[in-house]
Every structure is written in C-alpha cells, then in structure tokens.
PDB file of C-alpha atoms in Angstrom:
ATOM      1  CA  UNK A  10       0.000   0.000   0.000  1.00 43.00           C
ATOM      2  CA  UNK A  11       2.830   2.319   0.946  1.00 43.00           C
ATOM      3  CA  UNK A  12       4.529   1.454  -2.288  1.00 45.00           C
ATOM      4  CA  UNK A  13       1.441   2.411  -4.257  1.00 43.00           C
ATOM      5  CA  UNK A  14       1.157   5.711  -2.433  1.00 40.00           C
ATOM      6  CA  UNK A  15       4.798   6.427  -3.024  1.00 47.00           C
ATOM      7  CA  UNK A  16       4.402   5.706  -6.705  1.00 47.00           C
ATOM      8  CA  UNK A  17       1.345   8.024  -6.984  1.00 50.00           C
ATOM      9  CA  UNK A  18       3.233  10.756  -5.149  1.00 48.00           C
ATOM     10  CA  UNK A  19       6.148  10.493  -7.557  1.00 47.00           C
ATOM     11  CA  UNK A  20       3.764  10.716 -10.494  1.00 48.00           C
ATOM     12  CA  UNK A  21       2.225  13.901  -9.119  1.00 50.00           C
ATOM     13  CA  UNK A  22       5.660  15.347  -8.447  1.00 49.00           C
ATOM     14  CA  UNK A  23       6.717  14.588 -12.035  1.00 51.00           C
ATOM     15  CA  UNK A  24       3.421  15.964 -13.488  1.00 50.00           C
ATOM     16  CA  UNK A  25       3.513  19.299 -11.672  1.00 52.00           C
ATOM     17  CA  UNK A  26       6.827  20.482 -13.257  1.00 55.00           C
ATOM     18  CA  UNK A  27       5.524  19.427 -16.645  1.00 53.00           C
ATOM     19  CA  UNK A  28       2.321  21.515 -16.185  1.00 58.00           C
ATOM     20  CA  UNK A  29       4.297  24.555 -14.967  1.00 64.00           C
ATOM     21  CA  UNK A  30       6.608  24.322 -17.952  1.00 60.00           C
ATOM     22  CA  UNK A  31       3.576  24.283 -20.314  1.00 65.00           C
ATOM     23  CA  UNK A  32       2.086  27.346 -18.673  1.00 65.00           C
ATOM     24  CA  UNK A  33       5.390  29.200 -18.785  1.00 60.00           C
ATOM     25  CA  UNK A  34       5.862  28.216 -22.425  1.00 67.00           C
ATOM     26  CA  UNK A  35       2.314  29.435 -23.262  1.00 61.00           C
ATOM     27  CA  UNK A  36       2.827  32.819 -21.654  1.00 59.00           C
ATOM     28  CA  UNK A  37       6.253  33.170 -23.232  1.00 62.00           C
ATOM     29  CA  UNK A  38       4.811  32.530 -26.675  1.00 69.00           C
ATOM     30  CA  UNK A  39       1.921  34.935 -25.995  1.00 64.00           C
ATOM     31  CA  UNK A  40       4.354  37.646 -24.891  1.00 69.00           C
ATOM     32  CA  UNK A  41       6.435  37.111 -28.034  1.00 69.00           C
ATOM     33  CA  UNK A  42       3.332  37.346 -30.264  1.00 69.00           C
ATOM     34  CA  UNK A  43       2.167  40.456 -28.405  1.00 58.00           C
ATOM     35  CA  UNK A  44       5.604  41.987 -28.815  1.00 59.00           C
ATOM     36  CA  UNK A  45       5.645  41.204 -32.511  1.00 65.00           C
ATOM     37  CA  UNK A  46       2.177  42.799 -32.873  1.00 58.00           C
ATOM     38  CA  UNK A  47       3.350  45.919 -31.049  1.00 57.00           C
ATOM     39  CA  UNK A  48       6.469  46.151 -33.164  1.00 53.00           C
ATOM     40  CA  UNK A  49       4.479  45.493 -36.347  1.00 52.00           C
ATOM     41  CA  UNK A  50       1.905  48.149 -35.436  1.00 53.00           C
ATOM     42  CA  UNK A  51       4.659  50.613 -34.681  1.00 52.00           C
ATOM     43  CA  UNK A  52       6.402  49.878 -37.958  1.00 49.00           C
ATOM     44  CA  UNK A  53       3.115  50.293 -39.876  1.00 45.00           C
ATOM     45  CA  UNK A  54       2.340  53.559 -38.073  1.00 48.00           C
ATOM     46  CA  UNK A  55       5.862  54.765 -38.807  1.00 43.00           C
ATOM     47  CA  UNK A  56       5.471  53.727 -42.453  1.00 41.00           C
ATOM     48  CA  UNK A  57       2.127  55.538 -42.670  1.00 49.00           C
ATOM     49  CA  UNK A  58       3.640  58.670 -41.185  1.00 51.00           C
ATOM     50  CA  UNK A  59       6.581  58.507 -43.583  1.00 49.00           C
ATOM     51  CA  UNK A  60       4.160  58.068 -46.489  1.00 48.00           C
ATOM     52  CA  UNK A  61       2.150  61.087 -45.388  1.00 50.00           C
ATOM     53  CA  UNK A  62       5.288  63.180 -45.048  1.00 52.00           C
ATOM     54  CA  UNK A  63       6.650  62.015 -48.397  1.00 53.00           C
ATOM     55  CA  UNK A  64       6.726  65.074 -50.729  1.00 50.00           C
ATOM     56  CA  UNK A  65       5.815  62.778 -53.614  1.00 55.00           C
ATOM     57  CA  UNK A  66       2.367  62.357 -52.013  1.00 68.00           C
ATOM     58  CA  UNK A  67       1.657  66.105 -51.803  1.00 82.00           C
ATOM     59  CA  UNK A  68      -1.235  67.384 -53.948  1.00 87.00           C
ATOM     60  CA  UNK A  69      -0.383  68.806 -57.349  1.00 89.00           C
ATOM     61  CA  UNK A  70      -1.520  72.429 -57.359  1.00 90.00           C
ATOM     62  CA  UNK A  71      -1.601  74.839 -60.308  1.00 90.00           C
ATOM     63  CA  UNK A  72      -2.607  78.478 -59.845  1.00 90.00           C
ATOM     64  CA  UNK A  73      -3.080  80.629 -62.947  1.00 88.00           C
ATOM     65  CA  UNK A  74      -4.863  83.846 -63.871  1.00 87.00           C
ATOM     66  CA  UNK A  75      -7.688  84.114 -66.385  1.00 86.00           C
ATOM     67  CA  UNK A  76      -9.004  87.635 -66.822  1.00 85.00           C
ATOM     68  CA  UNK A  77     -10.131  88.878 -63.402  1.00 87.00           C
ATOM     69  CA  UNK A  78     -10.009  85.461 -61.719  1.00 89.00           C
ATOM     70  CA  UNK A  79      -7.437  83.156 -60.142  1.00 89.00           C
ATOM     71  CA  UNK A  80      -7.922  79.565 -61.324  1.00 92.00           C
ATOM     72  CA  UNK A  81      -6.892  76.860 -58.838  1.00 92.00           C
ATOM     73  CA  UNK A  82      -6.470  73.286 -60.117  1.00 92.00           C
ATOM     74  CA  UNK A  83      -5.711  70.533 -57.585  1.00 91.00           C
ATOM     75  CA  UNK A  84      -5.176  66.805 -57.991  1.00 91.00           C
ATOM     76  CA  UNK A  85      -4.296  64.314 -55.251  1.00 90.00           C
ATOM     77  CA  UNK A  86      -3.833  60.576 -54.755  1.00 88.00           C
ATOM     78  CA  UNK A  87      -6.543  60.560 -52.066  1.00 88.00           C
ATOM     79  CA  UNK A  88      -9.810  62.485 -51.742  1.00 90.00           C
ATOM     80  CA  UNK A  89      -9.569  66.258 -51.308  1.00 91.00           C
ATOM     81  CA  UNK A  90     -11.731  67.229 -48.337  1.00 90.00           C
ATOM     82  CA  UNK A  91     -11.724  71.002 -48.870  1.00 89.00           C
ATOM     83  CA  UNK A  92      -9.827  73.981 -50.219  1.00 92.00           C
ATOM     84  CA  UNK A  93      -9.353  76.942 -47.871  1.00 92.00           C
ATOM     85  CA  UNK A  94      -8.180  80.307 -49.177  1.00 93.00           C
ATOM     86  CA  UNK A  95      -7.687  83.889 -48.098  1.00 93.00           C
ATOM     87  CA  UNK A  96      -6.235  87.073 -49.585  1.00 93.00           C
ATOM     88  CA  UNK A  97      -3.317  88.549 -47.627  1.00 91.00           C
ATOM     89  CA  UNK A  98      -4.305  88.385 -43.930  1.00 87.00           C
ATOM     90  CA  UNK A  99      -8.015  88.540 -44.654  1.00 87.00           C
ATOM     91  CA  UNK A 100     -10.939  86.291 -43.858  1.00 90.00           C
ATOM     92  CA  UNK A 101     -10.730  82.645 -44.950  1.00 91.00           C
ATOM     93  CA  UNK A 102     -13.218  80.922 -47.242  1.00 91.00           C
ATOM     94  CA  UNK A 103     -13.756  77.136 -47.324  1.00 90.00           C
ATOM     95  CA  UNK A 104     -14.718  75.309 -50.503  1.00 89.00           C
ATOM     96  CA  UNK A 105     -15.915  71.706 -49.896  1.00 90.00           C
ATOM     97  CA  UNK A 106     -14.770  69.175 -52.502  1.00 89.00           C
ATOM     98  CA  UNK A 107     -15.028  65.376 -52.110  1.00 86.00           C
ATOM     99  CA  UNK A 108     -13.028  64.143 -55.125  1.00 90.00           C
ATOM    100  CA  UNK A 109      -9.383  63.534 -55.972  1.00 90.00           C
ATOM    101  CA  UNK A 110      -9.308  66.538 -58.323  1.00 90.00           C
ATOM    102  CA  UNK A 111     -10.875  69.985 -58.166  1.00 90.00           C
ATOM    103  CA  UNK A 112     -10.908  73.294 -60.056  1.00 92.00           C
ATOM    104  CA  UNK A 113     -12.033  76.556 -58.485  1.00 91.00           C
ATOM    105  CA  UNK A 114     -12.188  80.142 -59.773  1.00 91.00           C
ATOM    106  CA  UNK A 115     -11.678  83.050 -57.352  1.00 90.00           C
ATOM    107  CA  UNK A 116     -12.280  86.706 -58.177  1.00 89.00           C
ATOM    108  CA  UNK A 117      -9.067  88.739 -57.941  1.00 88.00           C
ATOM    109  CA  UNK A 118      -8.825  91.817 -55.692  1.00 89.00           C
ATOM    110  CA  UNK A 119      -8.241  95.267 -57.200  1.00 83.00           C
ATOM    111  CA  UNK A 120      -4.682  95.540 -55.853  1.00 87.00           C
ATOM    112  CA  UNK A 121      -1.460  93.554 -55.489  1.00 90.00           C
ATOM    113  CA  UNK A 122      -2.314  90.603 -53.222  1.00 91.00           C
ATOM    114  CA  UNK A 123      -1.062  87.261 -51.927  1.00 93.00           C
ATOM    115  CA  UNK A 124      -3.295  84.219 -52.199  1.00 93.00           C
ATOM    116  CA  UNK A 125      -2.973  81.894 -49.180  1.00 93.00           C
ATOM    117  CA  UNK A 126      -4.131  78.381 -49.951  1.00 92.00           C
ATOM    118  CA  UNK A 127      -4.653  75.302 -47.754  1.00 92.00           C
ATOM    119  CA  UNK A 128      -5.447  71.893 -49.263  1.00 92.00           C
ATOM    120  CA  UNK A 129      -6.957  69.453 -46.749  1.00 91.00           C
ATOM    121  CA  UNK A 130      -7.286  65.773 -47.677  1.00 90.00           C
ATOM    122  CA  UNK A 131      -9.745  63.180 -46.371  1.00 88.00           C
ATOM    123  CA  UNK A 132      -7.287  62.143 -43.612  1.00 87.00           C
ATOM    124  CA  UNK A 133      -7.102  65.693 -42.275  1.00 87.00           C
ATOM    125  CA  UNK A 134      -3.615  66.356 -43.612  1.00 89.00           C
ATOM    126  CA  UNK A 135      -3.102  69.996 -44.646  1.00 90.00           C
ATOM    127  CA  UNK A 136      -0.643  71.419 -47.160  1.00 90.00           C
ATOM    128  CA  UNK A 137      -0.093  75.198 -47.497  1.00 91.00           C
ATOM    129  CA  UNK A 138       0.579  77.151 -50.694  1.00 91.00           C
ATOM    130  CA  UNK A 139       1.020  80.820 -51.531  1.00 91.00           C
ATOM    131  CA  UNK A 140       1.022  82.837 -54.745  1.00 91.00           C
ATOM    132  CA  UNK A 141       1.513  86.549 -55.206  1.00 91.00           C
ATOM    133  CA  UNK A 142      -0.511  88.401 -57.823  1.00 89.00           C
ATOM    134  CA  UNK A 143       0.928  91.691 -59.076  1.00 88.00           C
ATOM    135  CA  UNK A 144      -2.134  93.523 -60.392  1.00 85.00           C
ATOM    136  CA  UNK A 145      -1.079  97.166 -60.265  1.00 83.00           C
ATOM    137  CA  UNK A 146      -1.217  98.583 -63.775  1.00 82.00           C
ATOM    138  CA  UNK A 147      -2.390  95.221 -65.198  1.00 82.00           C
ATOM    139  CA  UNK A 148      -5.458  95.014 -67.440  1.00 85.00           C
ATOM    140  CA  UNK A 149      -7.636  92.208 -66.071  1.00 86.00           C
ATOM    141  CA  UNK A 150     -10.946  93.325 -67.600  1.00 88.00           C
ATOM    142  CA  UNK A 151     -12.235  90.995 -70.302  1.00 90.00           C
ATOM    143  CA  UNK A 152     -13.976  92.221 -73.467  1.00 94.00           C
ATOM    144  CA  UNK A 153     -17.750  92.332 -73.842  1.00 94.00           C
ATOM    145  CA  UNK A 154     -19.731  90.572 -76.581  1.00 95.00           C
ATOM    146  CA  UNK A 155     -23.129  91.692 -77.806  1.00 94.00           C
ATOM    147  CA  UNK A 156     -25.271  89.696 -80.231  1.00 92.00           C
ATOM    148  CA  UNK A 157     -27.871  91.906 -81.898  1.00 86.00           C
ATOM    149  CA  UNK A 158     -30.609  89.912 -83.580  1.00 80.00           C
ATOM    150  CA  UNK A 159     -34.230  88.913 -83.239  1.00 71.00           C
ATOM    151  CA  UNK A 160     -35.493  85.373 -83.346  1.00 62.00           C
ATOM    152  CA  UNK A 161     -36.691  84.818 -86.856  1.00 63.00           C
ATOM    153  CA  UNK A 162     -34.488  87.478 -88.453  1.00 70.00           C
ATOM    154  CA  UNK A 163     -32.080  86.499 -91.249  1.00 77.00           C
ATOM    155  CA  UNK A 164     -29.391  88.976 -90.098  1.00 84.00           C
ATOM    156  CA  UNK A 165     -27.235  89.039 -86.974  1.00 89.00           C
ATOM    157  CA  UNK A 166     -24.703  91.586 -85.704  1.00 93.00           C
ATOM    158  CA  UNK A 167     -21.774  90.632 -83.445  1.00 95.00           C
ATOM    159  CA  UNK A 168     -20.208  93.542 -81.525  1.00 95.00           C
ATOM    160  CA  UNK A 169     -17.081  92.986 -79.391  1.00 95.00           C
ATOM    161  CA  UNK A 170     -15.725  95.833 -77.252  1.00 95.00           C
ATOM    162  CA  UNK A 171     -12.798  96.379 -74.878  1.00 93.00           C
ATOM    163  CA  UNK A 172     -11.904  99.393 -72.765  1.00 91.00           C
ATOM    164  CA  UNK A 173      -8.202  99.139 -73.710  1.00 90.00           C
ATOM    165  CA  UNK A 174      -7.773  97.496 -77.122  1.00 93.00           C
ATOM    166  CA  UNK A 175      -9.530  94.620 -78.831  1.00 94.00           C
ATOM    167  CA  UNK A 176      -7.381  91.959 -80.518  1.00 94.00           C
ATOM    168  CA  UNK A 177      -9.881  89.823 -82.414  1.00 96.00           C
ATOM    169  CA  UNK A 178     -13.344  88.285 -82.353  1.00 96.00           C
ATOM    170  CA  UNK A 179     -14.161  84.810 -83.699  1.00 96.00           C
ATOM    171  CA  UNK A 180     -17.388  82.920 -84.256  1.00 95.00           C
ATOM    172  CA  UNK A 181     -18.124  79.285 -85.043  1.00 95.00           C
ATOM    173  CA  UNK A 182     -21.424  77.550 -85.787  1.00 93.00           C
ATOM    174  CA  UNK A 183     -22.057  74.134 -84.260  1.00 90.00           C
ATOM    175  CA  UNK A 184     -21.659  72.329 -87.598  1.00 85.00           C
ATOM    176  CA  UNK A 185     -18.421  74.118 -88.624  1.00 89.00           C
ATOM    177  CA  UNK A 186     -14.933  72.658 -88.146  1.00 90.00           C
ATOM    178  CA  UNK A 187     -13.059  75.979 -88.001  1.00 92.00           C
ATOM    179  CA  UNK A 188     -13.999  79.369 -86.552  1.00 94.00           C
ATOM    180  CA  UNK A 189     -14.156  82.592 -88.563  1.00 94.00           C
ATOM    181  CA  UNK A 190     -11.723  85.174 -87.124  1.00 95.00           C
ATOM    182  CA  UNK A 191     -12.016  88.945 -87.528  1.00 95.00           C
ATOM    183  CA  UNK A 192      -8.921  90.790 -86.314  1.00 94.00           C
ATOM    184  CA  UNK A 193      -8.551  94.431 -85.335  1.00 93.00           C
ATOM    185  CA  UNK A 194      -7.207  96.559 -88.193  1.00 93.00           C
ATOM    186  CA  UNK A 195      -5.956  99.550 -86.213  1.00 91.00           C
ATOM    187  CA  UNK A 196      -3.692 100.084 -83.195  1.00 90.00           C
ATOM    188  CA  UNK A 197      -5.751 100.753 -80.075  1.00 89.00           C
ATOM    189  CA  UNK A 198      -9.018  99.725 -81.751  1.00 93.00           C
ATOM    190  CA  UNK A 199     -11.652  99.172 -79.044  1.00 94.00           C
ATOM    191  CA  UNK A 200     -14.519  97.668 -81.058  1.00 94.00           C
ATOM    192  CA  UNK A 201     -15.038  95.047 -83.776  1.00 95.00           C
ATOM    193  CA  UNK A 202     -18.449  94.490 -85.360  1.00 94.00           C
ATOM    194  CA  UNK A 203     -19.541  91.942 -87.933  1.00 93.00           C
ATOM    195  CA  UNK A 204     -22.894  91.414 -89.650  1.00 93.00           C
ATOM    196  CA  UNK A 205     -23.735  87.808 -90.510  1.00 90.00           C
ATOM    197  CA  UNK A 206     -26.399  86.497 -92.881  1.00 88.00           C
ATOM    198  CA  UNK A 207     -28.338  83.626 -91.374  1.00 83.00           C
ATOM    199  CA  UNK A 208     -29.702  80.480 -92.980  1.00 79.00           C
ATOM    200  CA  UNK A 209     -33.170  79.368 -91.831  1.00 76.00           C
ATOM    201  CA  UNK A 210     -33.135  77.055 -88.830  1.00 75.00           C
ATOM    202  CA  UNK A 211     -32.032  76.889 -85.205  1.00 80.00           C
ATOM    203  CA  UNK A 212     -28.305  76.604 -84.504  1.00 86.00           C
ATOM    204  CA  UNK A 213     -25.835  77.351 -81.714  1.00 92.00           C
ATOM    205  CA  UNK A 214     -22.970  79.787 -82.238  1.00 94.00           C
ATOM    206  CA  UNK A 215     -19.818  80.150 -80.113  1.00 96.00           C
ATOM    207  CA  UNK A 216     -18.251  83.620 -80.024  1.00 96.00           C
ATOM    208  CA  UNK A 217     -14.826  84.464 -78.536  1.00 96.00           C
ATOM    209  CA  UNK A 218     -13.302  87.907 -78.080  1.00 96.00           C
ATOM    210  CA  UNK A 219      -9.741  88.588 -76.862  1.00 94.00           C
ATOM    211  CA  UNK A 220      -8.117  91.902 -76.015  1.00 93.00           C
ATOM    212  CA  UNK A 221      -4.478  92.998 -76.451  1.00 92.00           C
ATOM    213  CA  UNK A 222      -3.610  91.879 -72.904  1.00 88.00           C
ATOM    214  CA  UNK A 223      -4.884  88.331 -73.301  1.00 88.00           C
ATOM    215  CA  UNK A 224      -8.208  88.718 -71.490  1.00 91.00           C
ATOM    216  CA  UNK A 225     -10.829  86.478 -73.094  1.00 92.00           C
ATOM    217  CA  UNK A 226     -14.615  86.390 -73.129  1.00 94.00           C
ATOM    218  CA  UNK A 227     -16.579  83.460 -74.576  1.00 94.00           C
ATOM    219  CA  UNK A 228     -20.316  82.977 -75.036  1.00 95.00           C
ATOM    220  CA  UNK A 229     -22.615  80.422 -76.663  1.00 94.00           C
ATOM    221  CA  UNK A 230     -26.022  81.398 -77.971  1.00 91.00           C
ATOM    222  CA  UNK A 231     -28.848  79.609 -79.761  1.00 88.00           C
ATOM    223  CA  UNK A 232     -29.939  81.540 -82.845  1.00 86.00           C
ATOM    224  CA  UNK A 233     -33.283  81.019 -84.557  1.00 79.00           C
ATOM    225  CA  UNK A 234     -33.370  82.230 -88.167  1.00 76.00           C
ATOM    226  CA  UNK A 235     -36.157  82.133 -90.732  1.00 73.00           C
ATOM    227  CA  UNK A 236     -36.987  83.577 -94.135  1.00 70.00           C
ATOM    228  CA  UNK A 237     -40.321  84.883 -92.816  1.00 72.00           C
ATOM    229  CA  UNK A 238     -42.516  85.104 -89.757  1.00 78.00           C
ATOM    230  CA  UNK A 239     -45.828  83.232 -89.568  1.00 85.00           C
ATOM    231  CA  UNK A 240     -48.810  85.284 -90.721  1.00 88.00           C
ATOM    232  CA  UNK A 241     -51.959  84.946 -88.591  1.00 90.00           C
ATOM    233  CA  UNK A 242     -55.394  86.236 -89.655  1.00 90.00           C
ATOM    234  CA  UNK A 243     -58.520  86.276 -87.465  1.00 88.00           C
ATOM    235  CA  UNK A 244     -61.983  86.468 -89.032  1.00 88.00           C
ATOM    236  CA  UNK A 245     -65.449  86.354 -87.513  1.00 86.00           C
ATOM    237  CA  UNK A 246     -68.955  85.994 -88.870  1.00 82.00           C
ATOM    238  CA  UNK A 247     -70.386  87.307 -85.640  1.00 79.00           C
ATOM    239  CA  UNK A 248     -70.784  84.269 -83.422  1.00 86.00           C
ATOM    240  CA  UNK A 249     -67.891  82.234 -84.818  1.00 88.00           C
ATOM    241  CA  UNK A 250     -64.117  82.668 -85.130  1.00 88.00           C
ATOM    242  CA  UNK A 251     -62.026  81.413 -88.054  1.00 89.00           C
ATOM    243  CA  UNK A 252     -58.197  81.427 -87.889  1.00 91.00           C
ATOM    244  CA  UNK A 253     -55.967  81.295 -90.978  1.00 92.00           C
ATOM    245  CA  UNK A 254     -52.192  80.795 -90.664  1.00 91.00           C
ATOM    246  CA  UNK A 255     -49.547  80.745 -93.383  1.00 91.00           C
ATOM    247  CA  UNK A 256     -45.765  80.594 -93.417  1.00 89.00           C
ATOM    248  CA  UNK A 257     -43.515  80.029 -96.411  1.00 84.00           C
ATOM    249  CA  UNK A 258     -41.031  78.046 -94.298  1.00 84.00           C
ATOM    250  CA  UNK A 259     -43.886  75.748 -93.264  1.00 89.00           C
ATOM    251  CA  UNK A 260     -46.083  75.605 -90.163  1.00 91.00           C
ATOM    252  CA  UNK A 261     -44.884  73.111 -87.548  1.00 92.00           C
ATOM    253  CA  UNK A 262     -46.968  73.617 -84.365  1.00 93.00           C
ATOM    254  CA  UNK A 263     -50.019  75.722 -83.504  1.00 93.00           C
ATOM    255  CA  UNK A 264     -51.609  76.446 -80.131  1.00 93.00           C
ATOM    256  CA  UNK A 265     -54.898  78.345 -79.838  1.00 91.00           C
ATOM    257  CA  UNK A 266     -56.106  79.604 -76.461  1.00 92.00           C
ATOM    258  CA  UNK A 267     -59.673  80.976 -76.413  1.00 89.00           C
ATOM    259  CA  UNK A 268     -60.881  82.149 -73.021  1.00 90.00           C
ATOM    260  CA  UNK A 269     -58.522  79.695 -71.274  1.00 89.00           C
ATOM    261  CA  UNK A 270     -59.506  76.666 -73.369  1.00 88.00           C
ATOM    262  CA  UNK A 271     -56.396  75.445 -75.198  1.00 90.00           C
ATOM    263  CA  UNK A 272     -56.264  73.408 -78.386  1.00 88.00           C
ATOM    264  CA  UNK A 273     -53.031  72.497 -80.161  1.00 89.00           C
ATOM    265  CA  UNK A 274     -51.712  70.642 -83.205  1.00 90.00           C
ATOM    266  CA  UNK A 275     -48.143  69.332 -83.642  1.00 91.00           C
ATOM    267  CA  UNK A 276     -45.948  68.547 -86.659  1.00 91.00           C
ATOM    268  CA  UNK A 277     -48.373  70.034 -89.191  1.00 89.00           C
ATOM    269  CA  UNK A 278     -45.731  70.699 -91.873  1.00 90.00           C
ATOM    270  CA  UNK A 279     -47.986  72.743 -94.151  1.00 91.00           C
ATOM    271  CA  UNK A 280     -47.646  76.215 -95.690  1.00 92.00           C
ATOM    272  CA  UNK A 281     -51.267  77.211 -95.002  1.00 92.00           C
ATOM    273  CA  UNK A 282     -53.954  76.024 -92.575  1.00 92.00           C
ATOM    274  CA  UNK A 283     -57.450  77.143 -91.558  1.00 91.00           C
ATOM    275  CA  UNK A 284     -58.910  76.492 -88.097  1.00 86.00           C
ATOM    276  CA  UNK A 285     -62.581  76.894 -87.235  1.00 82.00           C
ATOM    277  CA  UNK A 286     -65.259  77.880 -87.024  1.00 87.00           C
ATOM    278  CA  UNK A 287     -64.977  78.173 -83.205  1.00 86.00           C
ATOM    279  CA  UNK A 288     -68.030  79.517 -81.348  1.00 87.00           C
ATOM    280  CA  UNK A 289     -67.394  82.687 -79.336  1.00 88.00           C
ATOM    281  CA  UNK A 290     -68.915  83.289 -75.925  1.00 88.00           C
ATOM    282  CA  UNK A 291     -71.214  86.225 -75.276  1.00 88.00           C
ATOM    283  CA  UNK A 292     -69.291  89.329 -74.209  1.00 90.00           C
ATOM    284  CA  UNK A 293     -65.490  89.649 -74.234  1.00 91.00           C
ATOM    285  CA  UNK A 294     -63.339  86.883 -75.750  1.00 90.00           C
ATOM    286  CA  UNK A 295     -59.575  86.679 -75.200  1.00 91.00           C
ATOM    287  CA  UNK A 296     -57.694  84.857 -77.953  1.00 91.00           C
ATOM    288  CA  UNK A 297     -53.972  83.955 -77.987  1.00 93.00           C
ATOM    289  CA  UNK A 298     -52.452  82.113 -80.936  1.00 92.00           C
ATOM    290  CA  UNK A 299     -48.883  80.739 -80.854  1.00 93.00           C
ATOM    291  CA  UNK A 300     -47.231  79.441 -84.036  1.00 92.00           C
ATOM    292  CA  UNK A 301     -43.893  77.685 -84.503  1.00 90.00           C
ATOM    293  CA  UNK A 302     -42.624  77.355 -88.059  1.00 88.00           C
ATOM    294  CA  UNK A 303     -40.378  74.674 -89.548  1.00 85.00           C
ATOM    295  CA  UNK A 304     -37.276  76.868 -89.006  1.00 79.00           C
ATOM    296  CA  UNK A 305     -37.913  76.881 -85.256  1.00 80.00           C
ATOM    297  CA  UNK A 306     -39.192  80.453 -85.019  1.00 82.00           C
ATOM    298  CA  UNK A 307     -42.042  80.902 -82.518  1.00 84.00           C
ATOM    299  CA  UNK A 308     -44.357  83.889 -82.544  1.00 83.00           C
ATOM    300  CA  UNK A 309     -47.652  84.687 -80.893  1.00 87.00           C
ATOM    301  CA  UNK A 310     -50.480  87.230 -81.046  1.00 89.00           C
ATOM    302  CA  UNK A 311     -53.135  88.117 -78.484  1.00 91.00           C
ATOM    303  CA  UNK A 312     -56.444  89.783 -79.313  1.00 89.00           C
ATOM    304  CA  UNK A 313     -59.771  90.506 -77.665  1.00 89.00           C
ATOM    305  CA  UNK A 314     -63.056  90.193 -79.544  1.00 88.00           C
ATOM    306  CA  UNK A 315     -66.494  91.249 -78.417  1.00 87.00           C
ATOM    307  CA  UNK A 316     -69.538  89.166 -79.297  1.00 84.00           C
ATOM    308  CA  UNK A 317     -73.021  90.487 -78.757  1.00 84.00           C
ATOM    309  CA  UNK A 318     -75.860  88.229 -79.986  1.00 77.00           C
TER     310      UNK A 318
END
C-alpha cells in the first residue's frame, strides 16, 4: 500500500513540473506574439507617417490667372476634403470638394495681393501654398460681346468691345470645323463688329473675343433664323371665329387659347392652314395664338373680340 502511495506521489511530483513548464511556455509565446504585434503596429504607423510626409504624395496644385479670376487646379492621390483660401491676412473661405481633383475660380482683388491656400485631404492632412498676384497697372478686364438679332431674323450683328484694345473676335457655328476670325485693323481699336447672314433654322454659335492683354470672353447662344414670320389672320362671322395661318417656311406647331380653353396641333408641316369655325362666348373673348414654323421660329399674337348676340 505504501509502495502504491509512493508511486502516486512520484507521479504527481513529475506531473507538476511538466504543467508549470507548459504554462510558462504558453505565456512566453503569448508575450512574443504580443511583442511582434506591437512592433508590427509601430512599424506600420511609422510607415504611414513617412508616407504622409513624403513630398511625392503632396497634392499637385496649379494656380493661374484668367481675366479677373485666379484659377486653382488641384489633384491628389486621395480624396480632397476642402480647399481653404484667403487674400493677404483677410478672412478665410472654405470650398468643400469630395473628389481627388478639383478646379475653383476666385475673383481677384483690385490691388497687389497674396493668395494663401490650404489643401486638406480626407485624412485631415493639410498642405499650405502661396502665390503673389501683381495687379497694379495690369489690365484684367475681359472684353464684352453683344449679339444683336431677333429670333426669326435672317441677319445678326456681333459687336465685341474692350476698354483698352480689342485683338480679335471669332465665331463658329455648331456644324463648322473651323472658326471665322475677324482681327482688329488699327492700333488701339476698341470695337469690332460683324454682320452675318443667317440660314433658316435653329443653330448654336460660339463667339470668342480677346483683347491685347490676353483677357478672353466666350459665349454660346442659340440663334433662330427664318426667311419669314408666320402670318396669322382672325376672321369672324359674328358668333364664330375662323383662324388662318400661313408661313412660307412651313407651319410646324399651332396652339390656340380661347378664353382659357387650349387646343393644339403638332408637326403640321404645311404652308397654309385654316382652323374653325370656333363659337365665341357672349361678351369679351380673349384669344392667344402661338405658331412655330419649320425653321424653329415661334411667334404669338393676343387679341380681344367682343360678341353680342
């Protein structure tokens, strides 16, 4: 019996060191893993910080002047959160963005000024930029463009003006490959005008004017031209109204509004039409007729007719 007890005791004595060694080994391994994780996290954080501080990861910023505006173009490898700017030591303005590239136009002051710029990315990192604009004695006023025409007319006048000196004006229709350029013919010329004959139809024209100092104005305008305006004739036999419409370019759409009741016809494509008879109401009758011809010109007339039975 004593021998058995002695044997069991020896077994327990041998087992206890084995269990302690396992526990020690477990905690040692855990500490090593924890240490590796700490070191790895530190290395990654250090790498991230180095990446953020790497000049190659700074946003690409271009600041130019167009007429009376500073044009800021920014591109970045991560999202741009906002652009913050101020003139000299003045009040700051924030422009929210949300993309990896952005373009903003800022009106220039009337004097020599320094543009202070801060680009903030989606991680909160901020990069500062500055650019000085020397504006004293510099012409930053762009030319003006006037288009004198009436919808339906077959003539159009382009007038470009500049307070200093005009360089040229150009115009280009939507279906043309090259613009037509009219240059100034005299030194210090402040105005260029050009009359253009129009073909029937509706087209868009782009007009550009540039002055001697490189200031540019550009406009686009839809022009409606026709060889004639629709002709509308109203006739009554007392109680009834008859409407006759003719247009040598062709009648496309007609809308007739009599006392608030509207009737219309689309895509008629005829040179002459007659509508009616339409019964008039007793007393005053308000009539509005709107006609669009095949060239895209729209015209309307409004008349009042009295009917007494």
